[in-house]
Coordinates of C-alpha atoms in Angstrom, one line a residue:
X1 CA 13.7 -23.3 -14.1
X2 CA 15.4 -21.5 -16.9
X3 CA 16.8 -17.9 -16.4
X4 CA 14.2 -15.2 -17.3
X5 CA 14.5 -13.1 -20.5
X6 CA 13.4 -9.6 -21.3
X7 CA 10.4 -11.1 -23.1
X8 CA 9.2 -12.6 -19.8
X9 CA 9.0 -9.0 -18.4
X10 CA 7.4 -7.4 -21.5
X11 CA 7.6 -7.4 -25.3
X12 CA 8.7 -3.8 -25.0
X13 CA 11.5 -4.3 -22.4
X14 CA 14.7 -4.1 -24.5
X15 CA 18.4 -3.2 -24.4
X16 CA 17.2 0.4 -24.9
X17 CA 15.4 0.1 -21.5
X18 CA 18.7 -0.8 -19.9
X19 CA 20.2 2.3 -21.3
X20 CA 17.3 4.4 -19.9
X21 CA 17.9 2.8 -16.5
X22 CA 21.6 3.7 -16.5
X23 CA 20.9 7.2 -17.9
X24 CA 18.3 7.8 -15.1
X25 CA 21.0 6.7 -12.6
X26 CA 23.4 9.4 -14.0
X27 CA 25.3 7.2 -16.5
X28 CA 25.5 7.2 -20.3
X29 CA 24.7 3.6 -21.4
X30 CA 24.5 0.0 -20.1
X31 CA 27.4 -2.4 -20.7
X32 CA 25.8 -5.7 -19.3
X33 CA 23.2 -7.1 -17.0
X34 CA 22.2 -10.2 -15.0
X35 CA 18.9 -11.4 -13.5
X36 CA 18.5 -12.2 -9.8
X37 CA 16.1 -14.4 -7.8
X38 CA 12.3 -13.8 -7.8
X39 CA 9.6 -13.7 -5.1
X40 CA 7.4 -16.3 -3.4
X41 CA 3.9 -17.4 -4.2
X42 CA 1.2 -15.0 -2.8
X43 CA 3.5 -12.0 -2.5
X44 CA 2.3 -10.4 -5.7
X45 CA -1.2 -11.2 -7.1
X46 CA -1.1 -8.3 -9.6
X47 CA 2.3 -8.7 -11.3
X48 CA 5.3 -10.8 -11.9
X49 CA 8.4 -9.6 -10.2
X50 CA 12.0 -9.7 -11.5
X51 CA 15.3 -8.7 -10.0
X52 CA 17.9 -7.2 -12.4
X53 CA 21.4 -5.8 -11.9
X54 CA 22.3 -3.4 -14.7
X55 CA 25.9 -2.4 -15.3
X56 CA 26.8 0.7 -17.1
X57 CA 29.3 3.4 -17.8
X58 CA 29.4 7.2 -17.5
X59 CA 31.2 8.9 -20.3
X60 CA 33.6 10.6 -20.8
X61 CA 35.0 9.7 -17.3
X62 CA 34.6 6.0 -17.9
X63 CA 33.1 5.7 -14.4
X64 CA 31.4 2.3 -13.8
X65 CA 27.8 2.1 -12.5
X66 CA 25.9 -0.8 -11.0
X67 CA 22.1 -0.3 -10.7
X68 CA 19.9 -2.9 -8.9
X69 CA 16.3 -2.8 -9.9
X70 CA 13.1 -4.6 -9.2
X71 CA 11.1 -4.9 -12.5
X72 CA 7.3 -5.5 -12.3
X73 CA 5.8 -6.9 -15.4
X74 CA 2.2 -8.0 -16.2
X75 CA 1.3 -11.6 -15.6
X76 CA 1.8 -13.6 -18.8
X77 CA -1.3 -15.7 -18.0
X78 CA -4.0 -13.5 -19.6
X79 CA -6.8 -15.0 -17.4
X80 CA -4.8 -14.0 -14.3
X81 CA -4.2 -10.6 -15.9
X82 CA -8.0 -10.1 -16.4
X83 CA -9.0 -11.6 -13.1
X84 CA -6.7 -9.3 -11.1
X85 CA -7.3 -6.3 -13.4
X86 CA -3.6 -5.9 -13.7
X87 CA -3.9 -3.3 -16.4
X88 CA -5.8 -0.9 -14.0
X89 CA -3.3 -1.4 -11.2
X90 CA -0.2 -1.0 -13.4
X91 CA -1.5 2.2 -14.9
X92 CA -2.3 3.7 -11.5
X93 CA 1.1 2.8 -10.0
X94 CA 3.0 4.0 -13.1
X95 CA 1.0 7.3 -12.9
X96 CA 1.9 7.6 -9.2
X97 CA 5.7 7.3 -10.0
X98 CA 5.7 9.3 -13.2
X99 CA 3.2 12.1 -12.4
X100 CA 2.6 12.3 -8.6
X101 CA 6.1 11.8 -7.3
X102 CA 7.7 14.3 -9.8
X103 CA 5.0 16.9 -8.8
X104 CA 5.9 16.2 -5.1
X105 CA 9.6 16.5 -5.9
X106 CA 9.1 19.8 -7.8
X107 CA 7.0 21.2 -5.0
X108 CA 9.6 20.4 -2.3
X109 CA 12.4 21.8 -4.6
X110 CA 10.5 25.0 -5.1
X111 CA 10.3 25.8 -1.3
X112 CA 12.5 28.6 0.0
X113 CA 14.2 28.1 2.3
X114 CA 14.9 24.5 1.2
X115 CA 13.4 21.9 3.5
X116 CA 16.0 20.3 5.9
X117 CA 14.4 16.8 5.5
X118 CA 12.2 16.5 2.4
X119 CA 10.1 13.4 1.9
X120 CA 12.1 10.8 0.0
X121 CA 10.9 7.6 1.5
X122 CA 10.1 5.8 -1.8
X123 CA 12.2 3.9 -4.4
X124 CA 13.5 5.7 -7.4
X125 CA 11.7 4.9 -10.7
X126 CA 14.2 4.2 -13.5
X127 CA 12.0 3.2 -16.4
X128 CA 8.4 2.4 -17.1
X129 CA 6.0 1.7 -20.0
X130 CA 2.2 1.9 -19.9
X131 CA 0.2 0.9 -22.9
X132 CA -2.3 -1.5 -21.3
X133 CA -0.6 -4.6 -22.8
X134 CA 3.2 -4.5 -22.3
X135 CA 3.3 -2.5 -19.1
X136 CA 6.3 -2.7 -16.8
X137 CA 8.0 -0.5 -14.2
X138 CA 11.6 -0.7 -13.1
X139 CA 12.2 0.6 -9.6
X140 CA 15.3 0.8 -7.4
X141 CA 15.9 -2.4 -5.4
X142 CA 16.1 -0.9 -1.9
X143 CA 17.2 -4.3 -0.5
X144 CA 20.7 -3.2 -1.5
X145 CA 20.4 -0.3 0.9
X146 CA 19.5 -2.7 3.7
X147 CA 15.6 -2.4 3.6
X148 CA 13.6 -5.6 4.0
X149 CA 10.1 -6.8 4.4
X150 CA 8.8 -8.0 7.7
X151 CA 7.1 -11.4 8.1
X152 CA 3.6 -11.5 6.5
X153 CA 1.8 -13.1 9.5
X154 CA 3.3 -11.7 12.6
X155 CA 2.1 -8.7 14.6
X156 CA 4.1 -5.6 14.4
X157 CA 6.1 -4.5 17.4
X158 CA 5.6 -1.1 19.0
X159 CA 8.9 0.4 17.7
X160 CA 8.1 -0.7 14.1
X161 CA 4.6 0.6 14.4
X162 CA 5.8 4.0 15.7
X163 CA 8.3 4.3 12.8
X164 CA 5.6 3.2 10.3
X165 CA 3.2 5.9 11.7
X166 CA 6.0 8.5 11.6
X167 CA 6.7 7.6 7.9
X168 CA 3.0 7.6 7.0
X169 CA 2.8 11.0 8.7
X170 CA 5.6 12.3 6.4
X171 CA 4.0 10.8 3.3
X172 CA 0.7 12.5 4.2
X173 CA 2.4 15.6 5.5
X174 CA 4.0 16.4 2.2
X175 CA 0.7 16.1 0.5
X176 CA -1.0 18.3 3.1
X177 CA 1.7 21.0 2.7
X178 CA 1.5 20.7 -1.1
X179 CA -2.3 21.2 -1.0
X180 CA -2.1 24.1 1.4
X181 CA 0.7 26.0 -0.4
X182 CA 0.2 25.1 -4.1
X183 CA -3.4 23.8 -4.5
X184 CA -3.5 24.0 -8.3
X185 CA -0.5 21.7 -8.8
X186 CA -1.7 19.4 -6.0
X187 CA -5.0 18.9 -7.8
X188 CA -3.3 18.4 -11.1
X189 CA -1.2 15.6 -9.6
X190 CA -4.2 14.2 -7.8
X191 CA -6.1 13.9 -11.1
X192 CA -3.4 11.4 -12.3
X193 CA -4.7 8.8 -9.8
X194 CA -7.8 6.7 -10.3
X195 CA -9.8 4.6 -7.9
X196 CA -8.8 1.0 -8.5
X197 CA -10.8 -0.8 -5.8
X198 CA -14.1 0.6 -4.7
X199 CA -16.3 2.0 -7.5
X200 CA -19.2 1.1 -9.7
X201 CA -16.7 -0.2 -12.2
X202 CA -15.5 -2.8 -9.7
X203 CA -18.8 -3.8 -8.1
X204 CA -19.3 -7.0 -10.2
X205 CA -15.6 -7.9 -9.8
X206 CA -15.4 -7.5 -6.0
X207 CA -18.8 -8.0 -4.3
X208 CA -18.7 -11.8 -4.5
X209 CA -15.4 -11.9 -2.6
X210 CA -16.6 -9.2 -0.2
X211 CA -19.5 -11.5 0.8
X212 CA -17.0 -14.2 1.6
X213 CA -15.0 -11.8 3.7
X214 CA -18.1 -10.6 5.5
X215 CA -19.0 -14.3 6.3
X216 CA -15.5 -14.9 7.7
X217 CA -15.7 -11.7 9.8
X218 CA -19.3 -12.4 11.1
X219 CA -18.3 -15.9 12.1
X220 CA -15.3 -14.5 14.0
X221 CA -17.3 -11.9 15.9
X222 CA -20.2 -14.1 16.8
X223 CA -17.9 -16.8 18.1
X224 CA -15.5 -14.5 19.9
X225 CA -17.8 -11.7 21.2
X226 CA -21.3 -13.4 21.4
X227 CA -24.3 -11.5 22.8
X228 CA -22.4 -8.2 23.0
X229 CA -22.9 -4.7 21.5
X230 CA -19.9 -5.6 19.3
X231 CA -21.7 -8.5 17.7
X232 CA -24.8 -6.3 17.1
X233 CA -22.9 -3.4 15.6
X234 CA -20.6 -5.8 13.5
X235 CA -23.7 -7.5 12.2
X236 CA -25.2 -4.1 11.1
X237 CA -21.8 -3.2 9.5
X238 CA -21.4 -6.5 7.6
X239 CA -24.4 -6.1 5.3
X240 CA -24.6 -5.9 1.5
X241 CA -24.5 -2.1 1.6
X242 CA -20.9 -2.2 2.9
X243 CA -19.6 -1.9 -0.6
X244 CA -21.5 1.3 -1.2
X245 CA -20.2 2.7 2.1
X246 CA -16.6 1.9 1.0
X247 CA -17.2 3.7 -2.3
X248 CA -18.5 6.7 -0.3
X249 CA -15.4 6.6 2.0
X250 CA -12.9 6.6 -0.9
X251 CA -14.7 9.2 -3.0
X252 CA -15.4 11.8 -0.3
X253 CA -12.9 14.5 -0.4
X254 CA -12.1 16.3 2.9
X255 CA -9.8 19.0 4.3
X256 CA -7.4 16.2 5.2
X257 CA -7.4 14.5 1.8
X258 CA -3.9 13.4 0.6
X259 CA -2.2 11.2 -1.8
X260 CA -3.0 8.0 0.0
X261 CA -1.1 4.7 -0.3
X262 CA -4.2 2.5 -0.3
X263 CA -2.5 -0.8 0.7
X264 CA -1.0 -0.1 4.1
X265 CA 0.0 -3.5 5.3
X266 CA 3.4 -4.3 6.7
X267 CA 5.1 -5.9 3.6
X268 CA 4.8 -2.5 1.8
X269 CA 6.8 -0.7 4.5
X270 CA 10.4 -2.0 3.9
X271 CA 12.5 -1.3 7.0
X272 CA 16.2 -0.9 7.6
X273 CA 17.3 -2.0 11.1
X274 CA 20.3 -0.9 13.0
X275 CA 23.0 -3.3 14.4
X276 CA 21.0 -3.3 17.7
X277 CA 17.9 -4.6 15.9
X278 CA 16.1 -1.3 16.3
X279 CA 14.1 0.0 13.2
X280 CA 15.7 3.1 11.7
X281 CA 14.1 4.0 8.5
X282 CA 11.3 2.9 6.2
X283 CA 10.8 3.1 2.5
X284 CA 7.2 2.7 1.2
X285 CA 6.6 0.5 -1.8
X286 CA 3.6 -0.7 -4.0
X287 CA 1.4 2.2 -4.9
X288 CA -1.0 0.3 -7.1
X289 CA -4.0 1.3 -5.0
X290 CA -2.9 4.9 -4.5
X291 CA -5.8 7.4 -4.4
X292 CA -6.5 11.0 -3.4
X293 CA -8.6 10.5 -0.3
X294 CA -8.8 11.1 3.4
X295 CA -5.6 10.3 5.3
X296 CA -7.7 8.3 7.8
X297 CA -8.1 5.6 5.2
X298 CA -4.4 4.7 5.3
X299 CA -4.2 5.1 9.1
X300 CA -7.2 2.9 9.8
X301 CA -6.0 0.3 7.3
X302 CA -2.6 0.0 8.9
X303 CA -4.1 0.0 12.5
X304 CA -6.6 -2.8 11.8
X305 CA -4.5 -4.9 9.4
X306 CA -1.1 -4.8 11.1
X307 CA -1.4 -4.1 14.9
X308 CA -2.6 -6.3 17.8
X309 CA -5.5 -5.4 20.0
X310 CA -3.0 -5.2 22.9
X311 CA -0.9 -2.6 21.0
X312 CA -4.0 -0.6 20.1
X313 CA -5.3 -0.6 23.7
X314 CA -2.0 0.4 25.2
X315 CA -0.5 2.7 22.6
X316 CA -3.2 3.9 20.2
X317 CA -2.9 7.6 21.1
X318 CA 0.9 7.4 21.2
X319 CA 0.9 6.0 17.6
X320 CA -1.5 8.8 16.4
X321 CA 0.6 11.4 18.1
X322 CA 3.8 10.1 16.5
X323 CA 2.0 10.3 13.1
X324 CA 0.7 13.9 13.8
X325 CA 4.1 15.2 15.1
X326 CA 5.9 13.8 12.1
X327 CA 3.3 15.2 9.6
X328 CA 3.4 18.6 11.4
X329 CA 7.3 18.7 11.4
X330 CA 7.4 18.2 7.6
X331 CA 4.6 20.8 7.0
X332 CA 6.6 23.3 9.1
X333 CA 9.8 22.4 7.3
X334 CA 8.1 23.1 3.9
X335 CA 6.9 26.5 5.1
X336 CA 3.3 25.6 6.1
X337 CA 1.3 26.5 9.2
X338 CA 1.2 23.0 10.6
X339 CA -1.4 23.5 13.3
X340 CA -3.8 25.2 10.9
X341 CA -3.3 22.4 8.3
X342 CA -3.8 19.4 10.8
X343 CA -4.3 19.4 14.5
X344 CA -5.0 16.6 17.1
X345 CA -8.7 17.7 17.0
X346 CA -9.0 17.6 13.2
X347 CA -7.2 14.2 13.1
X348 CA -9.6 12.7 15.7
X349 CA -12.6 14.2 13.7
X350 CA -11.3 12.7 10.5
X351 CA -10.9 9.2 12.1
X352 CA -14.4 9.4 13.5
X353 CA -15.7 10.1 10.0
X354 CA -13.5 7.7 8.0
X355 CA -11.9 5.3 10.4
X356 CA -14.4 2.5 9.7
X357 CA -12.7 2.1 6.3
X358 CA -9.9 0.2 8.0
X359 CA -12.4 -2.4 9.2
X360 CA -14.0 -2.7 5.7
X361 CA -10.5 -3.3 4.3
X362 CA -9.3 -5.3 7.3
X363 CA -11.9 -8.0 6.8
X364 CA -10.1 -8.7 3.4
X365 CA -6.5 -8.1 4.3
X366 CA -6.5 -10.0 7.7
X367 CA -7.8 -13.3 6.3
X368 CA -5.5 -13.0 3.3
X369 CA -2.5 -12.5 5.7
X370 CA -3.6 -15.3 8.0
X371 CA -3.8 -18.0 5.4
X372 CA -0.9 -20.4 5.4
X373 CA 1.6 -20.4 2.5
X374 CA 0.3 -23.8 1.3
X375 CA -3.3 -22.4 1.1
X376 CA -2.3 -19.7 -1.4
X377 CA -3.8 -20.4 -4.8
X378 CA -1.6 -21.3 -7.8
X379 CA -1.9 -18.1 -9.8
X380 CA -0.6 -19.6 -13.0
X381 CA -3.5 -22.2 -12.9
X382 CA -6.2 -19.5 -13.3
X383 CA -8.7 -20.5 -16.0
X384 CA -10.7 -18.5 -18.5
X385 CA -13.9 -17.7 -16.7
X386 CA -12.4 -17.6 -13.2
X387 CA -13.8 -15.1 -10.7
X388 CA -12.1 -13.6 -7.7
X389 CA -13.7 -16.1 -5.3
X390 CA -12.1 -19.0 -7.2
X391 CA -8.7 -17.7 -6.1
X392 CA -9.5 -15.9 -2.9
X393 CA -11.9 -18.5 -1.6
X394 CA -11.6 -17.6 2.1
X395 CA -13.6 -19.6 4.7
X396 CA -14.2 -19.1 8.4
X397 CA -11.2 -19.9 10.5
X398 CA -11.1 -23.0 12.8
X399 CA -8.3 -21.5 15.0
X400 CA -9.8 -19.3 17.8
X401 CA -6.7 -17.0 17.7
X402 CA -7.3 -16.2 14.1
X403 CA -11.0 -15.5 14.7
X404 CA -10.0 -13.4 17.7
X405 CA -7.7 -11.2 15.6
X406 CA -10.5 -10.4 13.2
X407 CA -13.1 -9.9 15.9
X408 CA -10.9 -7.5 17.8
X409 CA -10.8 -4.9 15.0
X410 CA -14.6 -4.5 15.5
X411 CA -14.1 -4.2 19.3
X412 CA -11.6 -1.4 18.8
X413 CA -13.6 0.4 16.1
X414 CA -16.8 0.4 18.2
X415 CA -14.9 1.5 21.3
X416 CA -13.4 4.5 19.3
X417 CA -16.8 5.4 17.9
X418 CA -15.8 4.6 14.3
X419 CA -18.7 2.0 14.0
X420 CA -21.9 3.0 15.6

């Protein structure tokens, strides 16, 4: 394979973009660059991913800079671009980095006294362009700070789950503080985000695939938990109206609405581990599905897509308390009344109202994470009139362990009173 060129990223990615990257890193201009290795099949449906190292200089000192970036560009296959609605997702993520993050940074910087530990668990954005055709975004490659993605199929360990929940608590906590202390600017930032997944505008695009996901889930529950209340309630949940319920869940604003991530599965929580193997810090990536909605959407998505039933049964409250304490600590640090903003009771209430969202999303994300690498469709082979089910053609699982993993999210959600 030949080395990538700027044109592979975007017709609008140029030498001037490299200058912009260096300037946003504190330098004056770029001096040279080199491309690095790309990702693997199935890790990015919506974009093409490039690694780039940009060298630059800071005048007049003559100081040398080296900036490592991940550049996401639109798929060059137009059918793939249309099928995965890349334009919508790119626009939303670029707005997150260029409108929401700067608003969050300005809010945190405006607080007196200054917060001791502001929320900074995201990559820096060095350059972007959004015109619906040549979109790209250049983000800090946090791999050079030791952050890496966990394995796509394995269950998350308790220590990783606790750190993820604490990080999610800080991500939501900054939004809760922002909303409580500067509501006008919070709403202005929130208006930059759009619903990319569950809306009337996506019904035709998504519901064929949702039907496949419902079939896979129903097969899993009926074979794993036959003749139980779980089978009955899962059957009621897995009906055609599920799409409307998901629209309702993402569009209902509540007292605990935040800037949500929208895609809370493990690969989007890059983790830095200590020499003893213990997880130390997380950086959150991939905000293409970001939305302003209930914090319970992200929590339930993470719980049902990334944790095992054993972990949930043994540590569910512990994970929620780690989240809550972390959110409250940041709200306090930013000068808010943490207990008035979010309490254990209001968190539980929110999960009762919105927690089923994680099941609706889990019946998609779990089968997608459980398919083997050789079952992932060739994205460059997508043809003109392809629909989502041509690429995401998921079928009931033969392996009992995979069926069980899907069935267990219904068991937990029913036991918690999220599905009734």
